[in-house]
């Protein structure tokens, strides 16, 4: 237990009391250690999605076919009627692009909402000698987290006390248990 007491002393916390729950102390911890947040996955911009659509070989072939059709049509039938087939293919490409980008953007927004909802979890902590139910995003360095059977660990933690503790890291590593 000697190593644990040194760690607790260094973090200015106590096993049965946790950290002090005064606004000044909490703000100081946030400034010094940072907050328990994950970086949000950046949603691709519309321009990035449009560029991604044009990586499709079939769409590139359609663009080349439209250009060839436009040139041959104008050359054979003149400007008055020769542009129709080429421009029709270009319009089809624009429609395909708009539909694809709209679908991808909607999917990304839904995925972001799902990830935000999935990540908002709560845990039991000891702070100022009281058992509290707190969001994982409100955890600070030095909080005493009480982990019960079936709980997920909400942050990087040091196990101070436990009996018959096992972990399942398969969702982190991607490997089966």
PDB file of C-alpha atoms in Angstrom:
ATOM      1  CA  UNK A   1       0.000   0.000   0.000  1.00  0.00           C
ATOM      2  CA  UNK A   2       3.050   2.291   0.276  1.00  0.00           C
ATOM      3  CA  UNK A   3       3.162   2.948  -3.482  1.00  0.00           C
ATOM      4  CA  UNK A   4      -0.542   3.778  -3.513  1.00  0.00           C
ATOM      5  CA  UNK A   5      -0.271   6.305  -0.684  1.00  0.00           C
ATOM      6  CA  UNK A   6       2.553   8.073  -2.517  1.00  0.00           C
ATOM      7  CA  UNK A   7       0.431   8.256  -5.664  1.00  0.00           C
ATOM      8  CA  UNK A   8      -2.583   9.495  -3.709  1.00  0.00           C
ATOM      9  CA  UNK A   9      -0.448  12.110  -1.955  1.00  0.00           C
ATOM     10  CA  UNK A  10       1.040  13.216  -5.271  1.00  0.00           C
ATOM     11  CA  UNK A  11      -2.433  13.669  -6.746  1.00  0.00           C
ATOM     12  CA  UNK A  12      -3.684  15.380  -3.576  1.00  0.00           C
ATOM     13  CA  UNK A  13      -6.463  12.852  -3.030  1.00  0.00           C
ATOM     14  CA  UNK A  14      -7.447  10.340  -0.363  1.00  0.00           C
ATOM     15  CA  UNK A  15      -8.840   6.831  -0.814  1.00  0.00           C
ATOM     16  CA  UNK A  16     -11.992   7.296   1.294  1.00  0.00           C
ATOM     17  CA  UNK A  17     -12.432  11.034   0.615  1.00  0.00           C
ATOM     18  CA  UNK A  18     -11.434  11.625  -3.018  1.00  0.00           C
ATOM     19  CA  UNK A  19     -10.583  15.140  -4.139  1.00  0.00           C
ATOM     20  CA  UNK A  20     -11.891  18.384  -2.689  1.00  0.00           C
ATOM     21  CA  UNK A  21     -15.074  19.487  -4.400  1.00  0.00           C
ATOM     22  CA  UNK A  22     -14.580  23.240  -4.269  1.00  0.00           C
ATOM     23  CA  UNK A  23     -14.936  25.190  -7.534  1.00  0.00           C
ATOM     24  CA  UNK A  24     -11.403  26.591  -7.150  1.00  0.00           C
ATOM     25  CA  UNK A  25      -9.793  23.165  -6.665  1.00  0.00           C
ATOM     26  CA  UNK A  26     -11.761  21.613  -9.535  1.00  0.00           C
ATOM     27  CA  UNK A  27     -10.828  24.479 -11.884  1.00  0.00           C
ATOM     28  CA  UNK A  28      -7.182  24.156 -10.840  1.00  0.00           C
ATOM     29  CA  UNK A  29      -7.217  20.403 -11.621  1.00  0.00           C
ATOM     30  CA  UNK A  30      -8.806  21.050 -15.029  1.00  0.00           C
ATOM     31  CA  UNK A  31      -6.129  23.628 -15.825  1.00  0.00           C
ATOM     32  CA  UNK A  32      -3.279  21.458 -14.603  1.00  0.00           C
ATOM     33  CA  UNK A  33      -4.320  17.996 -15.882  1.00  0.00           C
ATOM     34  CA  UNK A  34      -6.925  18.767 -18.544  1.00  0.00           C
ATOM     35  CA  UNK A  35     -10.378  17.295 -18.965  1.00  0.00           C
ATOM     36  CA  UNK A  36     -11.525  13.728 -19.651  1.00  0.00           C
ATOM     37  CA  UNK A  37     -12.704  14.163 -23.230  1.00  0.00           C
ATOM     38  CA  UNK A  38     -12.147  12.381 -26.501  1.00  0.00           C
ATOM     39  CA  UNK A  39     -11.401  14.170 -29.705  1.00  0.00           C
ATOM     40  CA  UNK A  40     -14.421  14.118 -31.945  1.00  0.00           C
ATOM     41  CA  UNK A  41     -14.008  12.502 -35.305  1.00  0.00           C
ATOM     42  CA  UNK A  42     -13.991  15.250 -37.895  1.00  0.00           C
ATOM     43  CA  UNK A  43     -16.845  15.082 -40.357  1.00  0.00           C
ATOM     44  CA  UNK A  44     -15.696  15.354 -43.938  1.00  0.00           C
ATOM     45  CA  UNK A  45     -16.591  18.573 -45.719  1.00  0.00           C
ATOM     46  CA  UNK A  46     -18.909  18.644 -48.724  1.00  0.00           C
ATOM     47  CA  UNK A  47     -15.920  19.438 -50.982  1.00  0.00           C
ATOM     48  CA  UNK A  48     -14.074  16.359 -49.697  1.00  0.00           C
ATOM     49  CA  UNK A  49     -17.148  14.236 -50.348  1.00  0.00           C
ATOM     50  CA  UNK A  50     -17.501  15.598 -53.909  1.00  0.00           C
ATOM     51  CA  UNK A  51     -13.842  14.829 -54.603  1.00  0.00           C
ATOM     52  CA  UNK A  52     -14.368  11.332 -53.214  1.00  0.00           C
ATOM     53  CA  UNK A  53     -17.313  10.775 -55.589  1.00  0.00           C
ATOM     54  CA  UNK A  54     -15.113  11.636 -58.569  1.00  0.00           C
ATOM     55  CA  UNK A  55     -12.605   8.958 -57.546  1.00  0.00           C
ATOM     56  CA  UNK A  56     -15.064   6.436 -59.002  1.00  0.00           C
ATOM     57  CA  UNK A  57     -13.765   5.127 -62.348  1.00  0.00           C
ATOM     58  CA  UNK A  58     -17.218   4.797 -63.907  1.00  0.00           C
ATOM     59  CA  UNK A  59     -17.974   8.446 -63.173  1.00  0.00           C
ATOM     60  CA  UNK A  60     -14.672   9.439 -64.758  1.00  0.00           C
ATOM     61  CA  UNK A  61     -15.525   7.367 -67.829  1.00  0.00           C
ATOM     62  CA  UNK A  62     -18.911   9.102 -68.011  1.00  0.00           C
ATOM     63  CA  UNK A  63     -17.188  12.498 -67.892  1.00  0.00           C
ATOM     64  CA  UNK A  64     -14.868  11.490 -70.735  1.00  0.00           C
ATOM     65  CA  UNK A  65     -17.825  10.113 -72.718  1.00  0.00           C
ATOM     66  CA  UNK A  66     -19.703  13.378 -72.178  1.00  0.00           C
ATOM     67  CA  UNK A  67     -16.737  15.382 -73.472  1.00  0.00           C
ATOM     68  CA  UNK A  68     -16.314  13.121 -76.519  1.00  0.00           C
ATOM     69  CA  UNK A  69     -20.064  13.180 -77.215  1.00  0.00           C
ATOM     70  CA  UNK A  70     -20.114  16.964 -76.922  1.00  0.00           C
ATOM     71  CA  UNK A  71     -17.187  17.408 -79.326  1.00  0.00           C
ATOM     72  CA  UNK A  72     -18.460  14.887 -81.901  1.00  0.00           C
ATOM     73  CA  UNK A  73     -22.036  16.169 -81.635  1.00  0.00           C
ATOM     74  CA  UNK A  74     -21.035  19.780 -82.243  1.00  0.00           C
ATOM     75  CA  UNK A  75     -18.667  18.741 -85.041  1.00  0.00           C
ATOM     76  CA  UNK A  76     -21.272  16.620 -86.868  1.00  0.00           C
ATOM     77  CA  UNK A  77     -24.541  18.458 -86.136  1.00  0.00           C
ATOM     78  CA  UNK A  78     -23.373  21.968 -85.298  1.00  0.00           C
ATOM     79  CA  UNK A  79     -23.755  23.924 -82.090  1.00  0.00           C
ATOM     80  CA  UNK A  80     -27.531  24.182 -82.375  1.00  0.00           C
ATOM     81  CA  UNK A  81     -28.286  20.430 -81.802  1.00  0.00           C
ATOM     82  CA  UNK A  82     -24.885  18.803 -81.230  1.00  0.00           C
ATOM     83  CA  UNK A  83     -24.518  19.746 -77.579  1.00  0.00           C
ATOM     84  CA  UNK A  84     -27.640  17.890 -76.321  1.00  0.00           C
ATOM     85  CA  UNK A  85     -26.200  14.376 -75.754  1.00  0.00           C
ATOM     86  CA  UNK A  86     -22.985  15.604 -74.130  1.00  0.00           C
ATOM     87  CA  UNK A  87     -24.773  18.000 -71.792  1.00  0.00           C
ATOM     88  CA  UNK A  88     -27.314  15.267 -70.912  1.00  0.00           C
ATOM     89  CA  UNK A  89     -24.473  13.023 -69.718  1.00  0.00           C
ATOM     90  CA  UNK A  90     -23.005  15.924 -67.697  1.00  0.00           C
ATOM     91  CA  UNK A  91     -26.421  16.518 -66.081  1.00  0.00           C
ATOM     92  CA  UNK A  92     -26.606  12.817 -65.168  1.00  0.00           C
ATOM     93  CA  UNK A  93     -23.164  13.044 -63.550  1.00  0.00           C
ATOM     94  CA  UNK A  94     -24.235  16.129 -61.567  1.00  0.00           C
ATOM     95  CA  UNK A  95     -27.384  14.334 -60.342  1.00  0.00           C
ATOM     96  CA  UNK A  96     -25.368  11.252 -59.322  1.00  0.00           C
ATOM     97  CA  UNK A  97     -22.901  13.470 -57.479  1.00  0.00           C
ATOM     98  CA  UNK A  98     -25.608  15.422 -55.616  1.00  0.00           C
ATOM     99  CA  UNK A  99     -27.456  12.268 -54.543  1.00  0.00           C
ATOM    100  CA  UNK A 100     -24.283  10.487 -53.424  1.00  0.00           C
ATOM    101  CA  UNK A 101     -22.915  13.474 -51.475  1.00  0.00           C
ATOM    102  CA  UNK A 102     -26.300  14.075 -49.805  1.00  0.00           C
ATOM    103  CA  UNK A 103     -26.525  10.420 -48.721  1.00  0.00           C
ATOM    104  CA  UNK A 104     -22.942  10.371 -47.429  1.00  0.00           C
ATOM    105  CA  UNK A 105     -23.400  13.641 -45.519  1.00  0.00           C
ATOM    106  CA  UNK A 106     -26.612  12.382 -43.899  1.00  0.00           C
ATOM    107  CA  UNK A 107     -24.914   9.118 -42.903  1.00  0.00           C
ATOM    108  CA  UNK A 108     -21.970  10.985 -41.378  1.00  0.00           C
ATOM    109  CA  UNK A 109     -24.273  13.229 -39.321  1.00  0.00           C
ATOM    110  CA  UNK A 110     -26.241  10.209 -38.068  1.00  0.00           C
ATOM    111  CA  UNK A 111     -23.012   8.387 -37.212  1.00  0.00           C
ATOM    112  CA  UNK A 112     -21.747  11.416 -35.278  1.00  0.00           C
ATOM    113  CA  UNK A 113     -25.005  11.581 -33.274  1.00  0.00           C
ATOM    114  CA  UNK A 114     -24.784   7.857 -32.554  1.00  0.00           C
ATOM    115  CA  UNK A 115     -21.175   8.163 -31.394  1.00  0.00           C
ATOM    116  CA  UNK A 116     -22.020  11.151 -29.162  1.00  0.00           C
ATOM    117  CA  UNK A 117     -24.922   9.285 -27.544  1.00  0.00           C
ATOM    118  CA  UNK A 118     -22.891   6.108 -27.142  1.00  0.00           C
ATOM    119  CA  UNK A 119     -20.006   7.858 -25.467  1.00  0.00           C
ATOM    120  CA  UNK A 120     -22.057   9.634 -22.781  1.00  0.00           C
ATOM    121  CA  UNK A 121     -21.711   7.260 -19.812  1.00  0.00           C
ATOM    122  CA  UNK A 122     -21.921   7.688 -16.068  1.00  0.00           C
ATOM    123  CA  UNK A 123     -19.889   6.254 -13.239  1.00  0.00           C
ATOM    124  CA  UNK A 124     -19.715   6.278  -9.449  1.00  0.00           C
ATOM    125  CA  UNK A 125     -16.989   8.376  -7.863  1.00  0.00           C
ATOM    126  CA  UNK A 126     -15.947   9.501  -4.418  1.00  0.00           C
ATOM    127  CA  UNK A 127     -15.459  13.236  -4.218  1.00  0.00           C
ATOM    128  CA  UNK A 128     -15.322  15.247  -0.996  1.00  0.00           C
ATOM    129  CA  UNK A 129     -16.182  12.075   0.959  1.00  0.00           C
ATOM    130  CA  UNK A 130     -19.499  11.606  -0.877  1.00  0.00           C
ATOM    131  CA  UNK A 131     -20.568   8.932  -3.354  1.00  0.00           C
ATOM    132  CA  UNK A 132     -21.567  10.731  -6.552  1.00  0.00           C
ATOM    133  CA  UNK A 133     -22.988   9.606  -9.884  1.00  0.00           C
ATOM    134  CA  UNK A 134     -21.059  11.606 -12.476  1.00  0.00           C
ATOM    135  CA  UNK A 135     -20.655  11.833 -16.239  1.00  0.00           C
ATOM    136  CA  UNK A 136     -17.357  10.375 -17.442  1.00  0.00           C
ATOM    137  CA  UNK A 137     -16.628  13.787 -18.952  1.00  0.00           C
ATOM    138  CA  UNK A 138     -16.696  15.362 -15.472  1.00  0.00           C
ATOM    139  CA  UNK A 139     -13.982  13.034 -14.124  1.00  0.00           C
ATOM    140  CA  UNK A 140     -10.770  14.686 -13.026  1.00  0.00           C
ATOM    141  CA  UNK A 141      -7.336  13.367 -12.183  1.00  0.00           C
ATOM    142  CA  UNK A 142      -7.454  12.257  -8.542  1.00  0.00           C
ATOM    143  CA  UNK A 143     -11.111  11.202  -8.530  1.00  0.00           C
ATOM    144  CA  UNK A 144     -11.687   7.852  -6.854  1.00  0.00           C
ATOM    145  CA  UNK A 145     -13.753   5.816  -9.332  1.00  0.00           C
ATOM    146  CA  UNK A 146     -15.782   2.934  -7.934  1.00  0.00           C
ATOM    147  CA  UNK A 147     -15.996   0.185 -10.529  1.00  0.00           C
ATOM    148  CA  UNK A 148     -18.601  -2.497 -10.004  1.00  0.00           C
ATOM    149  CA  UNK A 149     -19.240  -5.753 -11.853  1.00  0.00           C
ATOM    150  CA  UNK A 150     -20.116  -5.096 -15.503  1.00  0.00           C
ATOM    151  CA  UNK A 151     -18.907  -1.473 -15.498  1.00  0.00           C
ATOM    152  CA  UNK A 152     -16.620  -0.165 -18.191  1.00  0.00           C
ATOM    153  CA  UNK A 153     -13.599   1.809 -17.136  1.00  0.00           C
ATOM    154  CA  UNK A 154     -14.312   5.427 -18.071  1.00  0.00           C
ATOM    155  CA  UNK A 155     -10.720   6.684 -18.206  1.00  0.00           C
ATOM    156  CA  UNK A 156      -7.141   5.661 -17.532  1.00  0.00           C
ATOM    157  CA  UNK A 157      -7.214   4.515 -13.918  1.00  0.00           C
ATOM    158  CA  UNK A 158      -4.960   2.931 -11.332  1.00  0.00           C
ATOM    159  CA  UNK A 159      -6.514  -0.007  -9.470  1.00  0.00           C
ATOM    160  CA  UNK A 160      -6.132   0.680  -5.752  1.00  0.00           C
ATOM    161  CA  UNK A 161      -8.286  -2.130  -4.337  1.00  0.00           C
ATOM    162  CA  UNK A 162      -9.943  -5.104  -5.960  1.00  0.00           C
ATOM    163  CA  UNK A 163     -10.683  -8.804  -5.730  1.00  0.00           C
ATOM    164  CA  UNK A 164     -10.888 -11.272  -8.634  1.00  0.00           C
ATOM    165  CA  UNK A 165     -10.668  -8.483 -11.196  1.00  0.00           C
ATOM    166  CA  UNK A 166     -10.699  -9.447 -14.871  1.00  0.00           C
ATOM    167  CA  UNK A 167     -10.837  -7.245 -17.930  1.00  0.00           C
ATOM    168  CA  UNK A 168     -12.131  -7.617 -21.458  1.00  0.00           C
ATOM    169  CA  UNK A 169     -10.105  -5.433 -23.796  1.00  0.00           C
ATOM    170  CA  UNK A 170     -11.517  -6.949 -26.989  1.00  0.00           C
ATOM    171  CA  UNK A 171     -13.437  -3.795 -27.914  1.00  0.00           C
ATOM    172  CA  UNK A 172     -10.183  -1.814 -27.684  1.00  0.00           C
ATOM    173  CA  UNK A 173      -7.839  -4.265 -29.384  1.00  0.00           C
ATOM    174  CA  UNK A 174     -10.346  -5.740 -31.821  1.00  0.00           C
ATOM    175  CA  UNK A 175      -9.245  -9.240 -30.899  1.00  0.00           C
ATOM    176  CA  UNK A 176     -11.649 -11.862 -29.539  1.00  0.00           C
ATOM    177  CA  UNK A 177     -11.484 -12.603 -25.826  1.00  0.00           C
TER     178      UNK A 177
END
